[in-house]
Short mmCIF file of C-alpha atoms in Angstrom, two decimals:
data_model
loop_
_atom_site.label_atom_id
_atom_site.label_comp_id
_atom_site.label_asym_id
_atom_site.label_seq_id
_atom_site.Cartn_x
_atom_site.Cartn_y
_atom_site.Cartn_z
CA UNK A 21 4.85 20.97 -32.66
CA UNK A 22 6.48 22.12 -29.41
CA UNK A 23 9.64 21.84 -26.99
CA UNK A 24 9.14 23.18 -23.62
CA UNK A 25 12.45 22.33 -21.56
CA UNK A 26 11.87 23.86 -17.67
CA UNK A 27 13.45 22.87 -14.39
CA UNK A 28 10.87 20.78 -13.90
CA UNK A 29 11.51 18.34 -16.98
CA UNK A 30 10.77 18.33 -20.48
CA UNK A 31 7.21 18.62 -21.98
CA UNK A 32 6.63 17.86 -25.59
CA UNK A 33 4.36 16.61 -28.59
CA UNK A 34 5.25 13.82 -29.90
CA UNK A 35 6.14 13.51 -33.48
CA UNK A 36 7.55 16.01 -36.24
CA UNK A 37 10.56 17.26 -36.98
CA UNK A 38 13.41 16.07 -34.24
CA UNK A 39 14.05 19.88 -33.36
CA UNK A 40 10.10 20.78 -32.30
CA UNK A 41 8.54 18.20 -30.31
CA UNK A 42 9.81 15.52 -27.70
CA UNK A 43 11.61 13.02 -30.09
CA UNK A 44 13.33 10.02 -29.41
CA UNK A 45 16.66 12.31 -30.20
CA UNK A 46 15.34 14.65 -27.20
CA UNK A 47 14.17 12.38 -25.00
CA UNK A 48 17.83 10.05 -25.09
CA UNK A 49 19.49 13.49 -24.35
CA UNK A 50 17.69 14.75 -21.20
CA UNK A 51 17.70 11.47 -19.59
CA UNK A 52 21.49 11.52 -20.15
CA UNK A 53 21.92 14.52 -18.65
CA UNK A 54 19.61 13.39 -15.57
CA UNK A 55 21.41 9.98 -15.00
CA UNK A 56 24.78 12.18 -15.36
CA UNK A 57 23.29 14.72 -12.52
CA UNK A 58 22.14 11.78 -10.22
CA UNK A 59 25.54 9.85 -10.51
CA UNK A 60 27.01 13.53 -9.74
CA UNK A 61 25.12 14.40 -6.43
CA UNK A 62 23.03 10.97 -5.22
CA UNK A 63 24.20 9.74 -1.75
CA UNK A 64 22.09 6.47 -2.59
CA UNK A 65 24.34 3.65 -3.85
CA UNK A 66 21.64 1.21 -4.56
CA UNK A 67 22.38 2.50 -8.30
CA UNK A 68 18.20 2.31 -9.44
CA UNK A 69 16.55 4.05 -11.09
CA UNK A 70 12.66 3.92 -10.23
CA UNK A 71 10.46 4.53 -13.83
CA UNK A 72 6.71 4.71 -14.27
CA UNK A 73 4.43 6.33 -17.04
CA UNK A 74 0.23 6.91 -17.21
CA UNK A 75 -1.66 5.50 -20.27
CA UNK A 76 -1.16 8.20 -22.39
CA UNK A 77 -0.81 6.45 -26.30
CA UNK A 78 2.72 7.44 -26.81
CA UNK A 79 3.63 5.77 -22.73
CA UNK A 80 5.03 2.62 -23.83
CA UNK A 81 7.52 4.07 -26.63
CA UNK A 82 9.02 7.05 -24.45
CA UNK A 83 9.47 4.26 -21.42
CA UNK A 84 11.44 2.09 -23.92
CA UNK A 85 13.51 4.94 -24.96
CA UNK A 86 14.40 6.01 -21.39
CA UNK A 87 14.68 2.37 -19.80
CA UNK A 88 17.44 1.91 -22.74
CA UNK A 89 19.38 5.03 -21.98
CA UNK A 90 19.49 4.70 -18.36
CA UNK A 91 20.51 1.03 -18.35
CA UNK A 92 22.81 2.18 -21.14
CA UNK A 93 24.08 5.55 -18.72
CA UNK A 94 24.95 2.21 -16.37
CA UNK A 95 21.62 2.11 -13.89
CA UNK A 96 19.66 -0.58 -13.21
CA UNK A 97 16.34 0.50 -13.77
CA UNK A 98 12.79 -0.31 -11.86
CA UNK A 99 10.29 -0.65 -14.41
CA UNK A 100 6.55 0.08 -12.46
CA UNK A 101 5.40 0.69 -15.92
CA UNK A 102 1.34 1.85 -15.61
CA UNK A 103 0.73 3.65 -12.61
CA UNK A 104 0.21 7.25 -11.05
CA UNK A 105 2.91 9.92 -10.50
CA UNK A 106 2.72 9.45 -6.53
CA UNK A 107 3.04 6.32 -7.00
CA UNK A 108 6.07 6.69 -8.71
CA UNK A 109 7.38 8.88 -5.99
CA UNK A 110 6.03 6.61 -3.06
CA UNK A 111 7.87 3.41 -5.01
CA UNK A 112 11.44 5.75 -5.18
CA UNK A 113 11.59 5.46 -1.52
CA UNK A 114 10.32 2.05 -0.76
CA UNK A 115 12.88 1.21 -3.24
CA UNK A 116 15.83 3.25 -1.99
CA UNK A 117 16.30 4.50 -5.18
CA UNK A 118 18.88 7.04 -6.94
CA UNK A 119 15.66 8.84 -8.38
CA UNK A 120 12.61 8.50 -10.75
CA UNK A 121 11.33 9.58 -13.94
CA UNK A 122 7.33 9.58 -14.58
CA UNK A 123 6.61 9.85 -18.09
CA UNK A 124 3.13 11.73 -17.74
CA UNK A 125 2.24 15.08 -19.23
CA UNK A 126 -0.20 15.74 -16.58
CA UNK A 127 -3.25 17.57 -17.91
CA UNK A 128 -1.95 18.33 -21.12
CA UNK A 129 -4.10 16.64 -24.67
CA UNK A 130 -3.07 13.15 -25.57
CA UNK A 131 -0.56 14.29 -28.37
CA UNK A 132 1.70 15.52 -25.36
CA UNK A 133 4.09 13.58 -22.96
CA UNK A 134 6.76 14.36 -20.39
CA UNK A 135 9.30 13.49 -18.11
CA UNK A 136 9.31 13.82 -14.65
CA UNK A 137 12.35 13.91 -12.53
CA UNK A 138 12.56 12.87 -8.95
CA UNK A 139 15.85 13.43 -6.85
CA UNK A 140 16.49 9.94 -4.20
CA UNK A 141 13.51 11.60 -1.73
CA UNK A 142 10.84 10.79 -4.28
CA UNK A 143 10.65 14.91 -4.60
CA UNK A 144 10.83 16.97 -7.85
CA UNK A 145 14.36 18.72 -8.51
CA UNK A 146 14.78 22.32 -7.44
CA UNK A 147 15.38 25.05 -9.53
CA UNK A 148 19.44 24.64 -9.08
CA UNK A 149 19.07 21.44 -9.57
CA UNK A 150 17.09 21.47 -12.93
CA UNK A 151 18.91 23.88 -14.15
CA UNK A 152 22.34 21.70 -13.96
CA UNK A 153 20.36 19.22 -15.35
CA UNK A 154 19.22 21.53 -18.46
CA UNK A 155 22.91 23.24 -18.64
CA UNK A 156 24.37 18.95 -18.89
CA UNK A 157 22.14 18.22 -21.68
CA UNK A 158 22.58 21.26 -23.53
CA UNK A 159 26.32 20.30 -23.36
CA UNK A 160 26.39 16.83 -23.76
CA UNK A 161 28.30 16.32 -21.52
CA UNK A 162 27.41 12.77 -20.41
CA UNK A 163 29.25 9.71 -20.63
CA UNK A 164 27.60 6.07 -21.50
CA UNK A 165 28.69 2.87 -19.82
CA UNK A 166 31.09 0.15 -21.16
CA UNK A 167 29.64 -3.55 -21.94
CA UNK A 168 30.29 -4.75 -18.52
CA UNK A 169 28.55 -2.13 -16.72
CA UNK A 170 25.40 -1.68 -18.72
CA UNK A 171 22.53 -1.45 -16.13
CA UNK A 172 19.54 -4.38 -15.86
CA UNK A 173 15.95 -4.03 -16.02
CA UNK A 174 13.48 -4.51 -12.67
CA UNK A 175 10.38 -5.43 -13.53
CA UNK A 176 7.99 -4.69 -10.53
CA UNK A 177 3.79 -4.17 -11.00
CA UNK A 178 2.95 -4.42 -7.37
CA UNK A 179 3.14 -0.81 -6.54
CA UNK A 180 -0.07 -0.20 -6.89
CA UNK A 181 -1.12 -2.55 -4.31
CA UNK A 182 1.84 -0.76 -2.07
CA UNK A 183 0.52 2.53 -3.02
CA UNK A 184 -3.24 1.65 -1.40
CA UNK A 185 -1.96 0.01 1.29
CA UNK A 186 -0.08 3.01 2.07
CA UNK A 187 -2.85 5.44 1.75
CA UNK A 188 -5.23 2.85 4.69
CA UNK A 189 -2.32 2.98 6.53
CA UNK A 190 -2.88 6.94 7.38
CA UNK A 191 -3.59 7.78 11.03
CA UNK A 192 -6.74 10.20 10.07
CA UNK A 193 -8.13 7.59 7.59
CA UNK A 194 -11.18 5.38 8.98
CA UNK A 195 -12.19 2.64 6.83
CA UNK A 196 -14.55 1.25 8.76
CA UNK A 197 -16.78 5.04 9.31
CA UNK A 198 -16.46 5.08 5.54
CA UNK A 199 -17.86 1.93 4.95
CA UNK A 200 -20.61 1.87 7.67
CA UNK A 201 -21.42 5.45 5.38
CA UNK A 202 -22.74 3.31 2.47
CA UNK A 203 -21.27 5.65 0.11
CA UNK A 204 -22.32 5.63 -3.74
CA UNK A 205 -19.49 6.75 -5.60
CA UNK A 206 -19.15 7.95 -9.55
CA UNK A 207 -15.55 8.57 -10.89
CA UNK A 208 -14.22 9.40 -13.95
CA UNK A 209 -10.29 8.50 -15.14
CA UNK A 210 -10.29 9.90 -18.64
CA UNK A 211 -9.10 6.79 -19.67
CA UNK A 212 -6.04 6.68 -18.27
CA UNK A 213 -3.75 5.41 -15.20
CA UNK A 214 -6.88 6.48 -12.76
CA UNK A 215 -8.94 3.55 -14.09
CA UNK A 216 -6.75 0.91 -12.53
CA UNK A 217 -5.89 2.59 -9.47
CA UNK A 218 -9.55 4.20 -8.06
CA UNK A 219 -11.90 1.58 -8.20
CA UNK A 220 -9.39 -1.16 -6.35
CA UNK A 221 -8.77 2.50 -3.29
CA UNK A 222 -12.17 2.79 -3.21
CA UNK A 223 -13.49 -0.85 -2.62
CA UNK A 224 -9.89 -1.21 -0.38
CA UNK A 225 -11.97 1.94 1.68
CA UNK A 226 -15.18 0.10 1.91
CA UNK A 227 -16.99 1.52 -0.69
CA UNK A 228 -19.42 -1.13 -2.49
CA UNK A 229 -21.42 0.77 -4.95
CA UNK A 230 -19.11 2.41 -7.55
CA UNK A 231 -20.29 3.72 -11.41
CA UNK A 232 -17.33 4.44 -13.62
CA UNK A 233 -16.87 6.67 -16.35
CA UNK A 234 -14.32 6.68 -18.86
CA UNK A 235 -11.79 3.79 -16.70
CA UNK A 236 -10.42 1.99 -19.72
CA UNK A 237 -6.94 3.11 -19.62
CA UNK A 238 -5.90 2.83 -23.25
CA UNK A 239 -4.86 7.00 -23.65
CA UNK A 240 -7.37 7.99 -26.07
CA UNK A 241 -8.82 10.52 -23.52
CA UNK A 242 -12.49 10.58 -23.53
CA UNK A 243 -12.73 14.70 -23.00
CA UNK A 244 -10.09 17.08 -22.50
CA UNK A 245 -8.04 15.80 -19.24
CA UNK A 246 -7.53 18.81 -17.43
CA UNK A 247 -9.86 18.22 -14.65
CA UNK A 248 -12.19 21.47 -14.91
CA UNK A 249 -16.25 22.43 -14.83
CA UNK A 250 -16.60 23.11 -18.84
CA UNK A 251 -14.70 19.29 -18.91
CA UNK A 252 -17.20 17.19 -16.73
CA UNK A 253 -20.42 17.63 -18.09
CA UNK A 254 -20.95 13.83 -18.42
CA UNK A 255 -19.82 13.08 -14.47
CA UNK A 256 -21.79 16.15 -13.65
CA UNK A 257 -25.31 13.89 -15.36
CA UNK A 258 -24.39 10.58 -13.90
CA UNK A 259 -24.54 12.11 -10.79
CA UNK A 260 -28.15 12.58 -10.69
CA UNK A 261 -28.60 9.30 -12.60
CA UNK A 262 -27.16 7.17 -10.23
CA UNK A 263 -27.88 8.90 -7.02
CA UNK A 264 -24.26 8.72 -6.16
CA UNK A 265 -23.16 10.83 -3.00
CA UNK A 266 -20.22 11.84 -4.21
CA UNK A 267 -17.96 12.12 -7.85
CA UNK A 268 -14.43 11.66 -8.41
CA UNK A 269 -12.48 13.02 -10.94
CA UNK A 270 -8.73 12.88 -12.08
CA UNK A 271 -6.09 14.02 -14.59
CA UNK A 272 -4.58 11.28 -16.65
CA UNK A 273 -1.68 11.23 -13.63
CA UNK A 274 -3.78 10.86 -10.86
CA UNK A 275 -2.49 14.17 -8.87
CA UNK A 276 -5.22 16.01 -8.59
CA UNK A 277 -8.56 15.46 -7.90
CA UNK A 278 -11.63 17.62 -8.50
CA UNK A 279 -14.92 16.58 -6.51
CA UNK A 280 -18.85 16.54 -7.59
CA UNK A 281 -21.39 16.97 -5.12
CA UNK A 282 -24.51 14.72 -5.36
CA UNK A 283 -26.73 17.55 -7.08
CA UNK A 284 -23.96 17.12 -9.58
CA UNK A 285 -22.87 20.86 -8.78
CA UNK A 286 -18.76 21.15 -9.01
CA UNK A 287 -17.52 21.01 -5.35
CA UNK A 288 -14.27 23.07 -7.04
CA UNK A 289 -10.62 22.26 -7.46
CA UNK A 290 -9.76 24.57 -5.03
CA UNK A 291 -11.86 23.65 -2.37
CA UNK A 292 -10.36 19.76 -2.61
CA UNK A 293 -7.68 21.11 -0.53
CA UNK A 294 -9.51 23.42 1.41
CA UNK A 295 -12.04 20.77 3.16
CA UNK A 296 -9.24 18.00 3.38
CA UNK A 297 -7.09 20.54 5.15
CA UNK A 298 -10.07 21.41 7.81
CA UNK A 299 -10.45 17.68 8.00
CA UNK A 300 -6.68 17.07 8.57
CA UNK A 301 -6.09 21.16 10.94
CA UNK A 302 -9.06 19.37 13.22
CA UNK A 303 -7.16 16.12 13.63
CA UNK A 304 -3.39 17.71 13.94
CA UNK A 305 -3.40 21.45 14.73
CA UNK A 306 -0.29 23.19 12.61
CA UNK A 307 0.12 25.02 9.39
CA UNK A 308 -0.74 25.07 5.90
CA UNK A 309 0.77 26.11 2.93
CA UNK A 310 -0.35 26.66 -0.87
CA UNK A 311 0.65 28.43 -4.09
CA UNK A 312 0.01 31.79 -4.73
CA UNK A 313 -2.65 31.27 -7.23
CA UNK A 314 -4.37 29.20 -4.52
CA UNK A 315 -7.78 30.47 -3.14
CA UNK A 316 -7.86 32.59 0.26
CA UNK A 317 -10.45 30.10 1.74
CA UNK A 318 -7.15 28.04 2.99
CA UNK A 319 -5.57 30.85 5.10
CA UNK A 320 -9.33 31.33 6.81
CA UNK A 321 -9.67 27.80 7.74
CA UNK A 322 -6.32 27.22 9.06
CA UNK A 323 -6.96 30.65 11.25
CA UNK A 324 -9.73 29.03 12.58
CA UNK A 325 -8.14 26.32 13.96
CA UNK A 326 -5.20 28.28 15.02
CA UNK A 327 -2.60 27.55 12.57
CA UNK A 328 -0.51 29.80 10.67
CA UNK A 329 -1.19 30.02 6.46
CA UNK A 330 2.08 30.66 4.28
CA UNK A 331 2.26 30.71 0.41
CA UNK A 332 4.52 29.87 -2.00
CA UNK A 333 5.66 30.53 -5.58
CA UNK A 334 3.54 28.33 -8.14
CA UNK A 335 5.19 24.60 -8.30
CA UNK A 336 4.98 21.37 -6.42
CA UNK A 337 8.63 22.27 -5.42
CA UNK A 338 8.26 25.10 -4.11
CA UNK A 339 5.43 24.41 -2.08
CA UNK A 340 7.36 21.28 -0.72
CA UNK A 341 10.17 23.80 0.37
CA UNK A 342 7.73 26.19 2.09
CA UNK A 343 5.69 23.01 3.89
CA UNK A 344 9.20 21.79 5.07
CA UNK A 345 10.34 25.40 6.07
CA UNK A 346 7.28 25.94 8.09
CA UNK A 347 6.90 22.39 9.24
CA UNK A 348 2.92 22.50 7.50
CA UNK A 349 0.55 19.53 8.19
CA UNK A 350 -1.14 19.77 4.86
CA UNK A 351 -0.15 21.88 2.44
CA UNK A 352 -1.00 21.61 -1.75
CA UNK A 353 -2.11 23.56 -4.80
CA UNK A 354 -5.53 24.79 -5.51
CA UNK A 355 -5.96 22.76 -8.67
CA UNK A 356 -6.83 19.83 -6.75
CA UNK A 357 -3.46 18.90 -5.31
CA UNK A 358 -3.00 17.77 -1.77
CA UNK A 359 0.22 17.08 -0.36
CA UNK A 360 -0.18 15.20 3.13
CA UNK A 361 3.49 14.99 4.35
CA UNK A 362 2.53 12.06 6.83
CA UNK A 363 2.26 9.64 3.58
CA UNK A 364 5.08 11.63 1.34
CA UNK A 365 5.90 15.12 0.00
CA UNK A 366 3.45 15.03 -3.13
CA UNK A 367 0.57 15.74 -4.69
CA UNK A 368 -1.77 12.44 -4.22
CA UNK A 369 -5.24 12.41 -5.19
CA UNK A 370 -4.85 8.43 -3.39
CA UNK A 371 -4.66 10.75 0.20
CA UNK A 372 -7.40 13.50 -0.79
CA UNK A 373 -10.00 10.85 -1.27
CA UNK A 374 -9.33 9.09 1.38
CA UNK A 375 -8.72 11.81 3.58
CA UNK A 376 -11.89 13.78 1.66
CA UNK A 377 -14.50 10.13 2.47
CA UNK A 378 -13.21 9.50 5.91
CA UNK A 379 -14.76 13.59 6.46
CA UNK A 380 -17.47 12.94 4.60
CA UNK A 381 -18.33 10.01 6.57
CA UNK A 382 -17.78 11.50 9.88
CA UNK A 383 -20.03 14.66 9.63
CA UNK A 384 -22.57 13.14 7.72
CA UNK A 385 -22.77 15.72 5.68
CA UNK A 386 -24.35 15.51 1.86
CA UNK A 387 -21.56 17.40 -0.11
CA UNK A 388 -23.23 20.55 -1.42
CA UNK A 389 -23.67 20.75 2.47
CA UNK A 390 -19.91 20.40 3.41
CA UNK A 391 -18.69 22.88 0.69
CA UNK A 392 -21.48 25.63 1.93
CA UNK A 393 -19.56 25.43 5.61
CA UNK A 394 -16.23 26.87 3.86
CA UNK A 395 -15.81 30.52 3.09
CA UNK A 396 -16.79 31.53 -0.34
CA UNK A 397 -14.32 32.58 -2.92
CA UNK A 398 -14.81 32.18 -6.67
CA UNK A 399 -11.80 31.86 -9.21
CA UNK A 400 -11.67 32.65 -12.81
CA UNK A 401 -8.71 31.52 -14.72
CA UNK A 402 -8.29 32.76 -18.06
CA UNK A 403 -5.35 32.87 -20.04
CA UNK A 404 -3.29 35.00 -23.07
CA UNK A 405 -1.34 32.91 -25.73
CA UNK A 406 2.62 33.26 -26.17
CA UNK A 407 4.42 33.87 -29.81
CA UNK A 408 7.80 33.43 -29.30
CA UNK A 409 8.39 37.05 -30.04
CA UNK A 410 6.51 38.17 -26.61
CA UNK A 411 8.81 39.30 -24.06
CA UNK A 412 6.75 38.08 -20.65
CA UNK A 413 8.94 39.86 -18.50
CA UNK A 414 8.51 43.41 -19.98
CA UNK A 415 4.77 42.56 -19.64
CA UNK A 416 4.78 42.05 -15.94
CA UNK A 417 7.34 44.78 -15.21
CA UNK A 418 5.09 47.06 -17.10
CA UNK A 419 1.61 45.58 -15.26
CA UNK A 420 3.82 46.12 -11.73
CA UNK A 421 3.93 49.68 -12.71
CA UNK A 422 0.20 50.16 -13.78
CA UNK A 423 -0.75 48.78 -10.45
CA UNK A 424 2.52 50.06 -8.19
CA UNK A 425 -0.35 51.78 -5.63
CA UNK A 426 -1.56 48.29 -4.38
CA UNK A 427 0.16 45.40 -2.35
CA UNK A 428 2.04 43.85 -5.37
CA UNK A 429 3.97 40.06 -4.63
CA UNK A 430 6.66 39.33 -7.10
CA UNK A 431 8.10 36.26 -6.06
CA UNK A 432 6.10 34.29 -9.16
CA UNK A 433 5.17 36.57 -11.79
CA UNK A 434 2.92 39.07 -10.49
CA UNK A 435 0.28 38.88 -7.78
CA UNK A 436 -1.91 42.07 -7.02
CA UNK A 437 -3.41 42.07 -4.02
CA UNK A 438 -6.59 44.01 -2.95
CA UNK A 439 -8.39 43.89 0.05
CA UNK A 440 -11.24 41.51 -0.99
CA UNK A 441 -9.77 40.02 -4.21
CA UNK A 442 -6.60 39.45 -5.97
CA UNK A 443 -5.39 38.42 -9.61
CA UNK A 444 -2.34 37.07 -10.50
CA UNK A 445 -0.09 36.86 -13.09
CA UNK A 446 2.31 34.37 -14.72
CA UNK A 447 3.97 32.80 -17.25
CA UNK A 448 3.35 28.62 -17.29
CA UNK A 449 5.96 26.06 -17.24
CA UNK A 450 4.30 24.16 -18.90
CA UNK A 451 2.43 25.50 -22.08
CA UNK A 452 3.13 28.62 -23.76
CA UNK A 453 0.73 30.68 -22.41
CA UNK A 454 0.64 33.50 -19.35
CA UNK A 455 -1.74 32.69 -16.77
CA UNK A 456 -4.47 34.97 -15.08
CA UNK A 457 -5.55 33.92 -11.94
CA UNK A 458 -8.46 36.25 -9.63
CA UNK A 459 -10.26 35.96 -7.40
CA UNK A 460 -13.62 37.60 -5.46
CA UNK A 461 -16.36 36.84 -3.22
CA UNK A 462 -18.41 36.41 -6.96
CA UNK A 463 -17.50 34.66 -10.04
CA UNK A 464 -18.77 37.55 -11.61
CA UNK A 465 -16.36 39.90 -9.91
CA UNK A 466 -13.83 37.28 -10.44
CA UNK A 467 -14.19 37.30 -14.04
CA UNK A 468 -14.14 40.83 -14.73
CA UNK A 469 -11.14 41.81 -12.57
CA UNK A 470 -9.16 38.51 -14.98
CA UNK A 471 -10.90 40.47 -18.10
CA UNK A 472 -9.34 44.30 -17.42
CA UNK A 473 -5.50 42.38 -16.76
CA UNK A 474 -5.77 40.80 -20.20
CA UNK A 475 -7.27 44.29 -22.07
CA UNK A 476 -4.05 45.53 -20.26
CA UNK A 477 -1.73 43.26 -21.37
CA UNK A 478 -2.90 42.83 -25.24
CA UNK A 479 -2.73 46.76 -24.81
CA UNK A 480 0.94 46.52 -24.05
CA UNK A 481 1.67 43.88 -26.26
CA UNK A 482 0.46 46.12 -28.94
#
């Protein structure tokens, strides 16, 4: 069983012994510790509390646990209950909220969960401010409300509704090109918070004919969640089978999206952003921002419509800090995230179909067709498990040294940079594992250039 406790929240399996996994013991401390850092700093006196989950099996239990110690940390608590992590974050504002907590665990199998903590912006903590919370809980030093000021329990399930409207609401979405389009759509939800959110967007958009995979939201994920090729097989044969235009896919959170083209070929995480950036750069010239593991393909479409590309360290947060710092019109992460400031500063997969159909629509394009306008980068992401024993940072410093005669970014782990290609390295926040990231003009290429990091680093760790 496992504990991973980051400035991003706490990830964990559930069940086991109290000390290894994401127990009722842990979960009751972290949320003290978070209630204790938002009474500390919020300038919101509305004293709520906004709290949503996904249908992952162990949802309902971890909400109940962290709707009792908030109310019992004296917060009144909004209680959204099923719905998607931008959600959550839309619903913190609307609701003028002290904060939120999503109880998702993303991608990770069904045996996982997690909380995720918003500050009053609807925005994930920084790393200052995670770390407080981290240094609080690890010191208990948290104080619970008398009788009289116990917090009371919200109970709102419109949000959804809110969230859509939200989403049609967007300047560069067109409902009515989109429905004139006559678009046949297949999705798949992996059985979880997607299923009630997708098919009531896409009808909302104008879309008639929709086949559904996997929608039931009960948390027994059909496949493996994460949202990659090896994991869509079945989306990737309905496509053909129904004659659908275009596939949908999300993780059990609904923040990413990965797209299927009608031949049902992947379109590729990291082109989600890509094309709904050129769609957004040729609607509101400005700049872009993504992660350092993103694909180059961003930076050459925002050229081309005269914007400036930045990157930023690996993290929703960070990327948030670099899209406010360079005052980006689209920014996001090349796993499918797209963060579209004019709606909020998040990853939405809500906005990238909408914003990805209205595109569509307009060019009248088949999707294999769109995708072959963008540059062509391939990414291969491998990875090298952790024992606790494994000291990361020795690895990189040592890889930094191997490599010290290219262009070498260190601000996340390590990124080497060659002229046509680049592979980077890092540990994950959110499984134990270090991450190898490269990229080439072929997959090929790609793959190889991942291969000779991890013969170096099983070399040093030996």
């Amino acid at each position: 069983m496992t504990l991973i406790k980051s400035i991003s929240g706490i990830r964990g399996t559930i069940g086991g012994n109290p000390e290894d996994g994401l127990s009722p013991l842990a979960i009751v401390k972290f949320v003290s510790a978070y209630a204790t850092f938002i009474r500390n700093h919020t300038a919101v006196r509305t004293n709520r509390i906004v709290v949503g989950r996904d249908a992952r099996m162990s949802g309902q239990m971890v909400k109940q646990i962290v709707v009792g110690t908030l109310t019992g940390m004296g917060f009144d608590v909004v209680d959204i209950d099923l719905v998607t992590t931008p959600t959550v974050e839309i619903a913190v504002t609307m609701e003028s909220a002290c904060g939120g907590i999503i109880i998702t665990a993303s991608h990770n199998p069904k045996q996982w969960n997690a909380l995720k903590l918003l500050n009053e912006r609807g925005e994930f903590l920084n790393a200052e401010e995670g770390n407080e919370v981290l240094e609080t809980a690890e010191k208990e030093q948290f104080e619970y409300a008398a009788v009289d000021r116990l917090g009371k329990v919200i109970t709102d399930t419109r949000y959804k509704e809110r969230h859509i409207e939200s989403v049609l609401k967007l300047d560069p979405v067109d409902v009515d090109v989109i429905r004139a389009a006559n678009f046949r759509v297949a999705i798949d939800c992996v059985n979880s918070v997607g299923g009630t959110v997708l098919p009531d967007l896409l009808y909302a958009l104008g879309v008639k004919e929709i086949f559904k995979l996997h929608c039931n939201p009960h948390g027994n994920f059909s496949h493996n969640p994460e949202p990659l090729p090896e994991n869509l097989t079945e989306i990737s044969q309905l496509m053909t089978h129904a004659k659908a235009d275009v596939g949908f896919v999300v993780d059990p959170d609904v923040d990413r999206l990965a797209i299927v083209c009608e031949n049902g070929e992947m379109f590729g995480e990291e082109y989600t952003l890509v094309s709904v950036s050129d769609y957004v750069l040729s609607c509101t010239p400005g700049n872009t921002v993504s992660n350092l593991s993103s694909s180059r393909a961003l930076r050459d479409v925002t050229l081309q419509h005269g914007g400036q590309y930045y990157a930023a360290a690996v993290g929703e947060v960070n990327v948030v800090a670099k899209m406010k710092e360079t005052n980006a019109v689209i920014g996001g992460e090349g796993n499918g995230g797209v963060i579209y400031p004019a709606s909020h500063y998040g990853r939405d997969a809500l906005v990238g179909i909408a914003l990805f159909l209205t595109n569509l629509a307009k060019k009248k394009m088949k999707v294999s067709e769109l995708l072959a306008t963008y540059p062509r980068y391939y990414i291969s992401k491998q990875k090298v498990a952790l024992t606790p024993s494994i000291d990361v940072d020795a690895i990189l410093t040592e890889v930094k040294k191997q490599f010290a005669q290219y262009d070498i970014t260190d601000i996340d782990g390590v990124k080497i940079n060659f002229p046509d290609k680049w592979v980077h390295l890092r540990k994950s926040n959110t499984e134990p594992i270090i991450r190898i990231y490269s990229e080439a003009h072929t997959m090929k290429e790609a793959e190889e250039m991942g291969g000779e990091l991890i013969r170096v680093i099983n070399k040093i760790i030996r």
